[in-house]
mmCIF file of C-alpha atoms and ligand atoms in Angstrom:
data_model
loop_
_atom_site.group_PDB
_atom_site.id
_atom_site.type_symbol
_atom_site.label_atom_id
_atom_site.label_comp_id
_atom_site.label_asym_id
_atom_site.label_seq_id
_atom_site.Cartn_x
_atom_site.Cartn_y
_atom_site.Cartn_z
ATOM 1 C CA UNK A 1 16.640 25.457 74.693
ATOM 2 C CA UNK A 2 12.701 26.650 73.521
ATOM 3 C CA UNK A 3 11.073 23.792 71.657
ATOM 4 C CA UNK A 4 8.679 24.431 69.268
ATOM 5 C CA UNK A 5 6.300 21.128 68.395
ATOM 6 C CA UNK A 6 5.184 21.323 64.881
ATOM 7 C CA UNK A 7 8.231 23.710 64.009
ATOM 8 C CA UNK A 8 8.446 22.521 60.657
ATOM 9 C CA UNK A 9 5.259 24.313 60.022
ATOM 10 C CA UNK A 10 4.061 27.781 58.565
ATOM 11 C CA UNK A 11 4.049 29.698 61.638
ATOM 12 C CA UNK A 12 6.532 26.927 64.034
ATOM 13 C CA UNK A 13 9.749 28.109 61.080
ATOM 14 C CA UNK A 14 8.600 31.235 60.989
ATOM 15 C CA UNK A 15 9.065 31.729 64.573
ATOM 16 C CA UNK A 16 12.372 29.467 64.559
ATOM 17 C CA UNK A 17 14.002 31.753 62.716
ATOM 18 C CA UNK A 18 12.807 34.331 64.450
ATOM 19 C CA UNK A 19 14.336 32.586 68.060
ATOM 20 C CA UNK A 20 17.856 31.744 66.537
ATOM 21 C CA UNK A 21 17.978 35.472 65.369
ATOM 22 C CA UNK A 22 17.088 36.599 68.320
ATOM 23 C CA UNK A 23 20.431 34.365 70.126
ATOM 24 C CA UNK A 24 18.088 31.422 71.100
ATOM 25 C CA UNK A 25 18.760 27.680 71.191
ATOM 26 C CA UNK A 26 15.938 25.821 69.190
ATOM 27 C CA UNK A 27 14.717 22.059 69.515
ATOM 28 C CA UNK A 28 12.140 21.607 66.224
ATOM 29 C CA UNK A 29 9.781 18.147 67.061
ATOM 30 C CA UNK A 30 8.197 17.280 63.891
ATOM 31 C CA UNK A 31 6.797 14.071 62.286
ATOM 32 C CA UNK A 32 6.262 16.373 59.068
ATOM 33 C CA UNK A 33 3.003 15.529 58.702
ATOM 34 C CA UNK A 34 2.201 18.637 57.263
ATOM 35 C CA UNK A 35 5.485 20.197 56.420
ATOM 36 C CA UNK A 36 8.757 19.001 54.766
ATOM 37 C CA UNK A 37 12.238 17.851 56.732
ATOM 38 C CA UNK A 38 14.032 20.662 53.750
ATOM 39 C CA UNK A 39 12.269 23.258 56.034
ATOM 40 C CA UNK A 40 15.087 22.821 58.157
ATOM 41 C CA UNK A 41 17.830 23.726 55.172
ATOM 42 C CA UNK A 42 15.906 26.904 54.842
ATOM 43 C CA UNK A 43 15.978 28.048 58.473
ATOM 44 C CA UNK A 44 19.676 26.717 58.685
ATOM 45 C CA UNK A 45 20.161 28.810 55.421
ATOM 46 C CA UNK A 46 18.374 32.234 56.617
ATOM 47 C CA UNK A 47 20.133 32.141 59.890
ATOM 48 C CA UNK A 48 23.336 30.026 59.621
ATOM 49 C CA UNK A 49 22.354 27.953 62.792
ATOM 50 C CA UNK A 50 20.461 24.488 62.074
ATOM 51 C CA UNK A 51 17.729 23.735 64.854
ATOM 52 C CA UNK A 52 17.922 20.528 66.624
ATOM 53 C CA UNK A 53 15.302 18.413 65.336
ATOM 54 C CA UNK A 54 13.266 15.361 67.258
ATOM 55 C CA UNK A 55 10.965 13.732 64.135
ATOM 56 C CA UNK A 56 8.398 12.657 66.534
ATOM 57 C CA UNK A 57 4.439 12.484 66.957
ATOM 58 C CA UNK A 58 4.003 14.511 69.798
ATOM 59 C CA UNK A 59 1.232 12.089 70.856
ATOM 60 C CA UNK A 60 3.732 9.760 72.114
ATOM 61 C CA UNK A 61 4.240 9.522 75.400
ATOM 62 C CA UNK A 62 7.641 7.600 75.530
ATOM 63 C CA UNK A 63 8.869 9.689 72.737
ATOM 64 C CA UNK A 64 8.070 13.070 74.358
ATOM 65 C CA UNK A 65 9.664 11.640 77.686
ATOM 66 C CA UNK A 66 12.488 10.861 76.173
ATOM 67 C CA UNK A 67 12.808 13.907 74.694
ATOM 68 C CA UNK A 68 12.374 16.224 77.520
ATOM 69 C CA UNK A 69 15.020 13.600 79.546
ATOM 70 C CA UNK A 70 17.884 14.647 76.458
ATOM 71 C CA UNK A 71 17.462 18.354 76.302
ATOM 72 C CA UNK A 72 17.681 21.570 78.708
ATOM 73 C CA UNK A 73 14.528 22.328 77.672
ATOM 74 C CA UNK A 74 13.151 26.547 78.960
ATOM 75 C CA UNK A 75 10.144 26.656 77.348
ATOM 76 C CA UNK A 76 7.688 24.822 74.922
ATOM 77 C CA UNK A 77 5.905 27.010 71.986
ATOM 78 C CA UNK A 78 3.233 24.125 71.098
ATOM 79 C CA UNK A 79 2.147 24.327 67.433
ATOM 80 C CA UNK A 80 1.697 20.723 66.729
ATOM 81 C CA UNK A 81 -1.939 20.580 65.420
ATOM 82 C CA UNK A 82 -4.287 19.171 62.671
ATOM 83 C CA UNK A 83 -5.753 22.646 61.716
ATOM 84 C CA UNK A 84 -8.076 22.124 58.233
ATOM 85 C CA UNK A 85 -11.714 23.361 59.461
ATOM 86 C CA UNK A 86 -13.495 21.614 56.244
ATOM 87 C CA UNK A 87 -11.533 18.782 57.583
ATOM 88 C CA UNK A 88 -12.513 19.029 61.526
ATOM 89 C CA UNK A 89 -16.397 19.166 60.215
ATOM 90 C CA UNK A 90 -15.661 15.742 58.341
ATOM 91 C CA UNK A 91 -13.026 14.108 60.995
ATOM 92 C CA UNK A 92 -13.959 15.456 64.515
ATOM 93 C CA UNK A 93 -12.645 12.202 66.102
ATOM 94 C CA UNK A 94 -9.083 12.545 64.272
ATOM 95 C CA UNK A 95 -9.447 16.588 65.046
ATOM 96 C CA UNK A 96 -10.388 15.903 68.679
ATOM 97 C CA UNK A 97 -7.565 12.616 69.128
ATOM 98 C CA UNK A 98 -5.256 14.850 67.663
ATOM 99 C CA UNK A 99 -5.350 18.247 68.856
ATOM 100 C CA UNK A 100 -5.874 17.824 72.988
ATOM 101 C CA UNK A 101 -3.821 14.719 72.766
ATOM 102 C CA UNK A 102 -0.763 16.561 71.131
ATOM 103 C CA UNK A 103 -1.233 19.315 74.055
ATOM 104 C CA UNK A 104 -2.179 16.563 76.902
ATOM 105 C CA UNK A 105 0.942 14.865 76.232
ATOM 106 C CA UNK A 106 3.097 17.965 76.104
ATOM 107 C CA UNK A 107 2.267 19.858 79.313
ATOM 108 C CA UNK A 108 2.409 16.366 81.320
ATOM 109 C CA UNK A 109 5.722 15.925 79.584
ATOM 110 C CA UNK A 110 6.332 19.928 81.096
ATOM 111 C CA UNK A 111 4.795 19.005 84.507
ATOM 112 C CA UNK A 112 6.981 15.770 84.864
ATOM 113 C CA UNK A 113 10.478 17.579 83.910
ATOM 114 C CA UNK A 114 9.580 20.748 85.580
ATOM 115 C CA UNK A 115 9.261 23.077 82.406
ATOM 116 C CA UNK A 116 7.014 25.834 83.369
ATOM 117 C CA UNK A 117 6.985 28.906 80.473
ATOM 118 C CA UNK A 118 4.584 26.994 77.643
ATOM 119 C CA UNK A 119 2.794 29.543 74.508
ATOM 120 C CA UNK A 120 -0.231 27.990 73.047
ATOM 121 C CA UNK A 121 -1.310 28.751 68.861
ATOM 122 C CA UNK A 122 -4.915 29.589 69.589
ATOM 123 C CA UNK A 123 -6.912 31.155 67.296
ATOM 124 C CA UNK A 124 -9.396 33.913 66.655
ATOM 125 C CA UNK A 125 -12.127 31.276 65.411
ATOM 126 C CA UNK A 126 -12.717 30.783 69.538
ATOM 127 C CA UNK A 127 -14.649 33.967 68.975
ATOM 128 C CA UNK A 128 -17.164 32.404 66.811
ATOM 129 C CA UNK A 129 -20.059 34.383 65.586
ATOM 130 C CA UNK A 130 -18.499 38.226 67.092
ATOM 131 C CA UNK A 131 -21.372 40.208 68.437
ATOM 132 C CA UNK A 132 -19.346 43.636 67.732
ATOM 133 C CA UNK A 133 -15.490 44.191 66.288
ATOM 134 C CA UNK A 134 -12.531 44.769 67.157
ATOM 135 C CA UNK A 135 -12.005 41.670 69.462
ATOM 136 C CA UNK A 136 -11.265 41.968 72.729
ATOM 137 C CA UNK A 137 -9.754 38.985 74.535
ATOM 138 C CA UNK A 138 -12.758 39.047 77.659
ATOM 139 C CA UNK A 139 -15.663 38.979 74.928
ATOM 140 C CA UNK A 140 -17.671 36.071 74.879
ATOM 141 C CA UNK A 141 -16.241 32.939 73.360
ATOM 142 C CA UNK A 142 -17.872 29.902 71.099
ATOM 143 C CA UNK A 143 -17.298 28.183 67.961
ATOM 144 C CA UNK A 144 -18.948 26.785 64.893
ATOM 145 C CA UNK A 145 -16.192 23.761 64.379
ATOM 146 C CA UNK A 146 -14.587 21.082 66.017
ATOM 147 C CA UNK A 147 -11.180 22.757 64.467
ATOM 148 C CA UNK A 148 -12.010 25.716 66.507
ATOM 149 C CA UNK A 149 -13.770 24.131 69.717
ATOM 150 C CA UNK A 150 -10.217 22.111 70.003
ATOM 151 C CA UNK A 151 -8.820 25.619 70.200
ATOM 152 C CA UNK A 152 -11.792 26.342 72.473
ATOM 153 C CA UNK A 153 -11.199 23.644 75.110
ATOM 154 C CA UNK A 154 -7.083 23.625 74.808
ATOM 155 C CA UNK A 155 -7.098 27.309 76.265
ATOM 156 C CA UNK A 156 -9.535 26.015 78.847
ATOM 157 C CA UNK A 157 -7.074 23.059 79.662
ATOM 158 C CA UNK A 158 -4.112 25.242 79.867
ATOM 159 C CA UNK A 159 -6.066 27.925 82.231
ATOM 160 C CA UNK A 160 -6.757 25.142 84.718
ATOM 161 C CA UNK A 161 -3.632 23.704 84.959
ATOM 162 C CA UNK A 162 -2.166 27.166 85.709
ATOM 163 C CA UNK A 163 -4.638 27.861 87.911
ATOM 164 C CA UNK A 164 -3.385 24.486 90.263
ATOM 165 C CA UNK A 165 -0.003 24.536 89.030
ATOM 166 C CA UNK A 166 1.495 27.825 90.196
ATOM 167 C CA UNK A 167 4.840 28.109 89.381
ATOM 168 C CA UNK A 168 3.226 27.646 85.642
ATOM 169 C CA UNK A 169 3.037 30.184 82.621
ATOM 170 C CA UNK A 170 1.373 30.031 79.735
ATOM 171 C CA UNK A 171 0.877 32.591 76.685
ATOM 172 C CA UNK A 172 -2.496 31.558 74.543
ATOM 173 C CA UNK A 173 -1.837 33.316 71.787
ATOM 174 C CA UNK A 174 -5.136 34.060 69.283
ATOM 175 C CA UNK A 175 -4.023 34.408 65.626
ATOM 176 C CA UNK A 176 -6.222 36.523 63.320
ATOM 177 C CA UNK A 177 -4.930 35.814 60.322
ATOM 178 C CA UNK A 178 -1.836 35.176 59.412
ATOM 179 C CA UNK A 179 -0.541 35.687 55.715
ATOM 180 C CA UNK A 180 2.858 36.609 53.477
ATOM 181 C CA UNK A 181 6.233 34.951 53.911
ATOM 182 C CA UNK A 182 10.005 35.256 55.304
ATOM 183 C CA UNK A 183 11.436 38.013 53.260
ATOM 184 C CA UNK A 184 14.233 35.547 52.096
ATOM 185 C CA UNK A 185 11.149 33.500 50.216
ATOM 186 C CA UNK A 186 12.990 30.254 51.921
ATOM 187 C CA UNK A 187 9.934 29.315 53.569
ATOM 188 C CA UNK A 188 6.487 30.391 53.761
ATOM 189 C CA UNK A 189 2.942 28.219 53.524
ATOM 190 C CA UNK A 190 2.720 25.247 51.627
ATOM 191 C CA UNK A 191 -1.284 23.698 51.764
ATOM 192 C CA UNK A 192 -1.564 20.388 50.859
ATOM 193 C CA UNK A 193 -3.862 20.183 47.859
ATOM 194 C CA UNK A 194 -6.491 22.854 46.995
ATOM 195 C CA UNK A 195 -5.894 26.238 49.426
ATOM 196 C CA UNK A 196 -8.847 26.351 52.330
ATOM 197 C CA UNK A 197 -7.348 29.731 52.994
ATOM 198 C CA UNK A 198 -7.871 32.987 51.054
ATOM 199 C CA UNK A 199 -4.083 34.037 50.361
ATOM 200 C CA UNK A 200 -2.442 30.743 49.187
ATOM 201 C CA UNK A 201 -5.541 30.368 47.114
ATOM 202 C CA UNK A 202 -5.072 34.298 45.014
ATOM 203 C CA UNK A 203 -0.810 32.927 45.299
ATOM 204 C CA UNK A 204 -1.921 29.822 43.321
ATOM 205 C CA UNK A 205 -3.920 31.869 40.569
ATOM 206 C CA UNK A 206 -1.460 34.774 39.873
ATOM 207 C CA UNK A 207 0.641 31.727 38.833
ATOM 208 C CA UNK A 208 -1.767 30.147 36.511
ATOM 209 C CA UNK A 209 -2.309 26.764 38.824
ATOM 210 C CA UNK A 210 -6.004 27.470 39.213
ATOM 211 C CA UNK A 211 -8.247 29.838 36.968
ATOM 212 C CA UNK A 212 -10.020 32.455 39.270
ATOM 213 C CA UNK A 213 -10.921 32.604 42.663
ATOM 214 C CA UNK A 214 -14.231 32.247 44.090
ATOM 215 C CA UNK A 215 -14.777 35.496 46.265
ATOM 216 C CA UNK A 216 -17.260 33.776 48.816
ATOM 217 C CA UNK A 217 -20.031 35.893 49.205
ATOM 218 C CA UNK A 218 -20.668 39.744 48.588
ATOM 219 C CA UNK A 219 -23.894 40.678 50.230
ATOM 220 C CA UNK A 220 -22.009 40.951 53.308
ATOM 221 C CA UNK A 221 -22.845 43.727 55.769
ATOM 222 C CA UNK A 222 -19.457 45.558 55.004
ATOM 223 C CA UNK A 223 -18.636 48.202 53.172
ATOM 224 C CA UNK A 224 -17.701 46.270 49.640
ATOM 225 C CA UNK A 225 -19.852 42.874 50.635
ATOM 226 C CA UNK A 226 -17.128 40.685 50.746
ATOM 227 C CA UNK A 227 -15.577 39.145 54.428
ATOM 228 C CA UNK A 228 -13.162 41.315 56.477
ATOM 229 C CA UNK A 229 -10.417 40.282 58.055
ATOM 230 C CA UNK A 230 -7.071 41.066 60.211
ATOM 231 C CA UNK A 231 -4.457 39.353 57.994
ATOM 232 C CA UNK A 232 -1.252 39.938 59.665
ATOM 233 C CA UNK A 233 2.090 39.002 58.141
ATOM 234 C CA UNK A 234 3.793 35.800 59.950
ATOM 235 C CA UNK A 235 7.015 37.406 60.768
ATOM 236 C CA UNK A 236 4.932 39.571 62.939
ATOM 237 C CA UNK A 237 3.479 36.414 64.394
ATOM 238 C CA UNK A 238 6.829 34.617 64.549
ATOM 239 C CA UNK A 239 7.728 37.797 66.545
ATOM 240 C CA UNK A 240 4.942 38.240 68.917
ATOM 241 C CA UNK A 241 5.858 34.308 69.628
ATOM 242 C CA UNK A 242 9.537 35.455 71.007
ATOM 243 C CA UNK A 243 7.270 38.709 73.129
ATOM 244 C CA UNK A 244 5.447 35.828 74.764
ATOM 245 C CA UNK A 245 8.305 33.876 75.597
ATOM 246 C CA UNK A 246 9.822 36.625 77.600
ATOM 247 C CA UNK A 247 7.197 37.603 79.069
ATOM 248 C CA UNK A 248 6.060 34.258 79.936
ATOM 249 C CA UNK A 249 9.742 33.866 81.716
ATOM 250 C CA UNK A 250 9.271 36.486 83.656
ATOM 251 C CA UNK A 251 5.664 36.197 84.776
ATOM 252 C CA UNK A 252 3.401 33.463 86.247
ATOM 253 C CA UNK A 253 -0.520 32.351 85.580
ATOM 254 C CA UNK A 254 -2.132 32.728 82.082
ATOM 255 C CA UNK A 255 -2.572 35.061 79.381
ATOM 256 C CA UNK A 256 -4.522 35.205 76.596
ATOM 257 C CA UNK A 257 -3.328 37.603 74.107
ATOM 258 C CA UNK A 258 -4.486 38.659 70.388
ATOM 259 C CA UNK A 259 -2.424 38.393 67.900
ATOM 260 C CA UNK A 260 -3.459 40.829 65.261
ATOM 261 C CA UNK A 261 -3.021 43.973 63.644
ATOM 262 C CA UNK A 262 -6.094 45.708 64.521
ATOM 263 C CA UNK A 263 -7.182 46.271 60.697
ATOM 264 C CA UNK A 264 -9.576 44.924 59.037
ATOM 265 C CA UNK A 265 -9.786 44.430 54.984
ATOM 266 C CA UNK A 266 -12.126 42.592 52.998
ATOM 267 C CA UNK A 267 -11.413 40.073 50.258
ATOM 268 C CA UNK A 268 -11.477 42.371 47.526
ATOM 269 C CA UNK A 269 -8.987 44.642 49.317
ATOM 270 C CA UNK A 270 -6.690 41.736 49.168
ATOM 271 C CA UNK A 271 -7.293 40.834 45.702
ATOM 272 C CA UNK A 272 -6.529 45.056 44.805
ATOM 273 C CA UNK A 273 -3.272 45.172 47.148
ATOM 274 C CA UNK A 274 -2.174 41.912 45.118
ATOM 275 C CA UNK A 275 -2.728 42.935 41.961
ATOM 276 C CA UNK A 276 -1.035 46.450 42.701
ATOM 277 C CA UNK A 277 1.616 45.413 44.583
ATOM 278 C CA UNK A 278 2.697 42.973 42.129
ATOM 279 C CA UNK A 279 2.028 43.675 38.498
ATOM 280 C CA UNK A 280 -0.158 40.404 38.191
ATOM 281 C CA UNK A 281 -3.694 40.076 37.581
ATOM 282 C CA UNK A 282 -6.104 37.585 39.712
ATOM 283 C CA UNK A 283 -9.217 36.765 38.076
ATOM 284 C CA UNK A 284 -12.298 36.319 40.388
ATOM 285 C CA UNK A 285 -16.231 35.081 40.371
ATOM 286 C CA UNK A 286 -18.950 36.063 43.049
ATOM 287 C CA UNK A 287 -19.199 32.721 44.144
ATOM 288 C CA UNK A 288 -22.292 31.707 47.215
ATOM 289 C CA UNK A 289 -21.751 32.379 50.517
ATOM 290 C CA UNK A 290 -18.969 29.885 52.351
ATOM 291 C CA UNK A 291 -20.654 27.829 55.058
ATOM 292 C CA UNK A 292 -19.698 28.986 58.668
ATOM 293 C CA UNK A 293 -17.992 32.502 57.123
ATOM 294 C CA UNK A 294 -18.185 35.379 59.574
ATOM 295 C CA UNK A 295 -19.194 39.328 57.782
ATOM 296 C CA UNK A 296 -16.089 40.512 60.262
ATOM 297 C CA UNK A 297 -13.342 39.094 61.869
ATOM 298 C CA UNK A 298 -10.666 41.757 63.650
ATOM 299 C CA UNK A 299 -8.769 42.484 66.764
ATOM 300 C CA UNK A 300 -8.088 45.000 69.129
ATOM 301 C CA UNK A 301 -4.417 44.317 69.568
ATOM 302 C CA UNK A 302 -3.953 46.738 72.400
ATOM 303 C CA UNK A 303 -3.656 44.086 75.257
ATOM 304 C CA UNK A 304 -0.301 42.381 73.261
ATOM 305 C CA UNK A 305 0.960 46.259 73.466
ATOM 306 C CA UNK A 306 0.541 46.491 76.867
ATOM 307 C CA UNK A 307 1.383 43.086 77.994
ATOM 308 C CA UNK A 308 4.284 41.886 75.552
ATOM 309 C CA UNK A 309 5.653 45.464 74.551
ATOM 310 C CA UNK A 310 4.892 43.780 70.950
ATOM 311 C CA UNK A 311 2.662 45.569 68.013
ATOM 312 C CA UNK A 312 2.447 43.885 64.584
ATOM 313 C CA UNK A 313 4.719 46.071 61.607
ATOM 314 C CA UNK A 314 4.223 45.229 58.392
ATOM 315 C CA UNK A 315 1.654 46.735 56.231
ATOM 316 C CA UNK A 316 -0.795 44.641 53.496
ATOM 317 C CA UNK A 317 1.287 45.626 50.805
ATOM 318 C CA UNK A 318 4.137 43.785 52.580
ATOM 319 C CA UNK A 319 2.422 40.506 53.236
ATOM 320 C CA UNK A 320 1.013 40.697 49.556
ATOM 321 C CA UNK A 321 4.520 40.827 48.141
ATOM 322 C CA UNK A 322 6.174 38.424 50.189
ATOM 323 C CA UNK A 323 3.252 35.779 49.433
ATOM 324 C CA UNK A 324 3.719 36.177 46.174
ATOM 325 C CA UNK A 325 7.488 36.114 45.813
ATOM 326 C CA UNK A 326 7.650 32.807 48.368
ATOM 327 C CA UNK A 327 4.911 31.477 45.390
ATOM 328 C CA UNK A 328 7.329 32.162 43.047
ATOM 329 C CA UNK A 329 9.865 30.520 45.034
ATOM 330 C CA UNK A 330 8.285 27.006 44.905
ATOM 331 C CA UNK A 331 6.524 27.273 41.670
ATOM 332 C CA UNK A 332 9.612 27.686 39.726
HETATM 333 C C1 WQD B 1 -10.632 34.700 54.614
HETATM 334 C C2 WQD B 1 -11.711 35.406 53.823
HETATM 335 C C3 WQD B 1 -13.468 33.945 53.084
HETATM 336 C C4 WQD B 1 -10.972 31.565 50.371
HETATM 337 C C5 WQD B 1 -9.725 30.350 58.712
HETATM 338 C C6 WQD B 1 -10.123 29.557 59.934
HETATM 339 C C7 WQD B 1 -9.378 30.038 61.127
HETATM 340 C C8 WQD B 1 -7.891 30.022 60.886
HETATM 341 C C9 WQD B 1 -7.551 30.738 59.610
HETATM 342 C C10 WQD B 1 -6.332 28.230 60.925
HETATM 343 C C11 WQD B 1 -13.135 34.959 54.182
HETATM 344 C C12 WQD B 1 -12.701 34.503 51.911
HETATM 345 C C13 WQD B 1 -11.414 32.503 51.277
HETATM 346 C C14 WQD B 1 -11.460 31.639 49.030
HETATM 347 C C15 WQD B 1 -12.745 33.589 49.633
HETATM 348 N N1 WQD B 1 -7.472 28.682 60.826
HETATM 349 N N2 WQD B 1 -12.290 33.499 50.922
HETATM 350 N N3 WQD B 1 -12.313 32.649 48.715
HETATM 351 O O1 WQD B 1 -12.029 31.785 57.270
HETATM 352 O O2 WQD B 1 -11.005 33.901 58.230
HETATM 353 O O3 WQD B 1 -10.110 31.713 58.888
HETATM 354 O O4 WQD B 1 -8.330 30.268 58.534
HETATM 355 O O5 WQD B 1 -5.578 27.475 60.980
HETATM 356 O O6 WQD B 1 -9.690 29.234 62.197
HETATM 357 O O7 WQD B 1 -11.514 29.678 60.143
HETATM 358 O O8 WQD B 1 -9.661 32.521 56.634
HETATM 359 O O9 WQD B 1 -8.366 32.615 54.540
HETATM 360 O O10 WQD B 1 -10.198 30.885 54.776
HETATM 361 O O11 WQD B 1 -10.815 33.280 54.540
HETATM 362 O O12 WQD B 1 -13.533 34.492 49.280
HETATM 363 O O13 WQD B 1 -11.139 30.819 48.172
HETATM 364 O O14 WQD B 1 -11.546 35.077 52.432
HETATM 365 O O15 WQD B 1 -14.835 33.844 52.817
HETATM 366 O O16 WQD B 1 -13.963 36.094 54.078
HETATM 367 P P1 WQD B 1 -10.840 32.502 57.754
HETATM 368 P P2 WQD B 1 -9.696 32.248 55.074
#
């Protein structure tokens, strides 16, 4: 059984579905904090198997025991996080609490019962400020939140345990970022309250919910002004998650792999693809500059090639289509 903490999420269901498809057994632990118990009707309904599901904090020790006593459990995908960086800058005690406890309390959980194959949702914000682009995983690390400095210091907690326990594995995956929706448009992102992000925000004013975006900034050093980024569509994610699980069986120590697609396209790429792709308009403003925004943001996937024999598919047009028609989906 692989269980996935936070599985109710964006990218945990993504990569669910992804697991049952692929013949696994899947063990969802969830206190839907930020997701909704019908997430589990949707996976059941894309792949005819429901997961098993543990509605628990992951920050509880008895719970987690308990947990890890009652199933077979092969591997742990850990997505379980608080991961708002407006949020972190206000909260850092909730952010820090929150996101090393959930991860503490897992891998002694894994330790205790002898699980040893654990992939970690890191993030390309441990990059902070990049010198040069694409990303490379060795480049110099640092970040400009607490959001991303509990990224920052998980993926240093997870490297030392591996490095005393050695019958451990662990994948740290670093998501660029990741956009679009299951093809079914069963599930897909769901913010709570005004988007943070870029593509639930354009989702949310093709359908009339909000009147234009704010493009945040365009006297960046690119070649339109406005940020680049690697969006990369979460299947691909939920997919690289099931590369890293067999590699992670099959290997010991610690990895840290990008998960990207290697391209890089600003905001007003995105707000082109969207319109094209779907026949909708999205009105936009030059708004200021967005506090803590990088010019560029991209990776060189090659190491996730070579290590995981994975390599992200779909194109923008792709992730701009299935965004929109999982916006659709809960909108109507
Ligand atoms: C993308 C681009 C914005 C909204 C953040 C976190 C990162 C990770 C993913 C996860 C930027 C621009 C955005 C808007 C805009 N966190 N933008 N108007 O900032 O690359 O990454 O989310 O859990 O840790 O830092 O993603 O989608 O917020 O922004 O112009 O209303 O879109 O300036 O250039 P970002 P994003």
């Amino acid at each position: 059984m692989i269980l996935l903490t936070g599985g109710a999420g964006y990218i945990g269901s993504h990569t669910a579905v992804e697991l049952i498809e692929a013949g696994y057994d899947v063990l969802i632990a969830d206190n839907f904090y930020n997701s909704k118990p019908e997430v589990l009707d949707a996976i059941e309904k894309i792949t005819g198997k429901r997961p098993a599901l543990e509605e628990i904090d992951v920050c509880d020790v008895n719970k987690v025991d308990a947990m890890f006593e009652k199933y077979d459990i092969e591997a742990v995908l850990h997505f379980a996080s608080y991961k708002a960086v407006g949020e972190s800058v206000e909260k850092p005690l909730m952010y820090y609490r929150n996101d090393l406890d959930t991860l503490l309390t897992v891998m002694e959980a894994m330790k205790k019962h002898g699980v040893n194959n654990l992939i970690f949702s890191s993030s390309a914000t441990v990059y902070g400020v990049p010198e040069t682009v694409p990303l490379v995983e060795g480049m110099p690390t640092g970040c400009t939140n607490p959001y991303g400095w509990t990224k920052y210091m998980a993926e240093q907690i997870i490297q030392d345990v591996c490095y005393a326990q050695k019958d451990m594995s662990a994948v740290i995956l670093r998501y660029f970022n990741p956009i679009g929706a299951h093809k079914s448009a069963l599930i897909g992102e769901q913010p709570n309250g005004v988007p943070n992000n870029l593509m639930p925000y354009i989702t949310q004013v093709a359908s009339g919910i909000r009147p234009h975006l704010n493009v945040f900034g365009n006297d960046y050093d690119t070649p339109d002004g406005t940020g680049v980024r690697d969006y990369i569509h979460v299947v691909d994610i939920a997919k690289g998650h099931i590369a890293a699980v067999k590699y992670a069986m099959n290997h010991k120590g610690a990895e840290v792999v990008n998960l990207g697609t290697g391209n890089g396209y600003s905001v007003l790429d995105i707000v082109k693809t969207f319109e094209r792709v779907n026949g909708v308009p999205v009105p936009y403003q030059i708004a200021p500059r967005r506090e803590g925004d990088v010019a560029q943001c991209y990776a060189n996937p090659d190491k996730a090639e070579r290590l995981l024999g994975w390599k992200a598919e779909e194109d923008l047009d792709s992730m701009c289509k299935d965004a929109w028609e999982w916006e659709k989906h809960i909108t109507k």
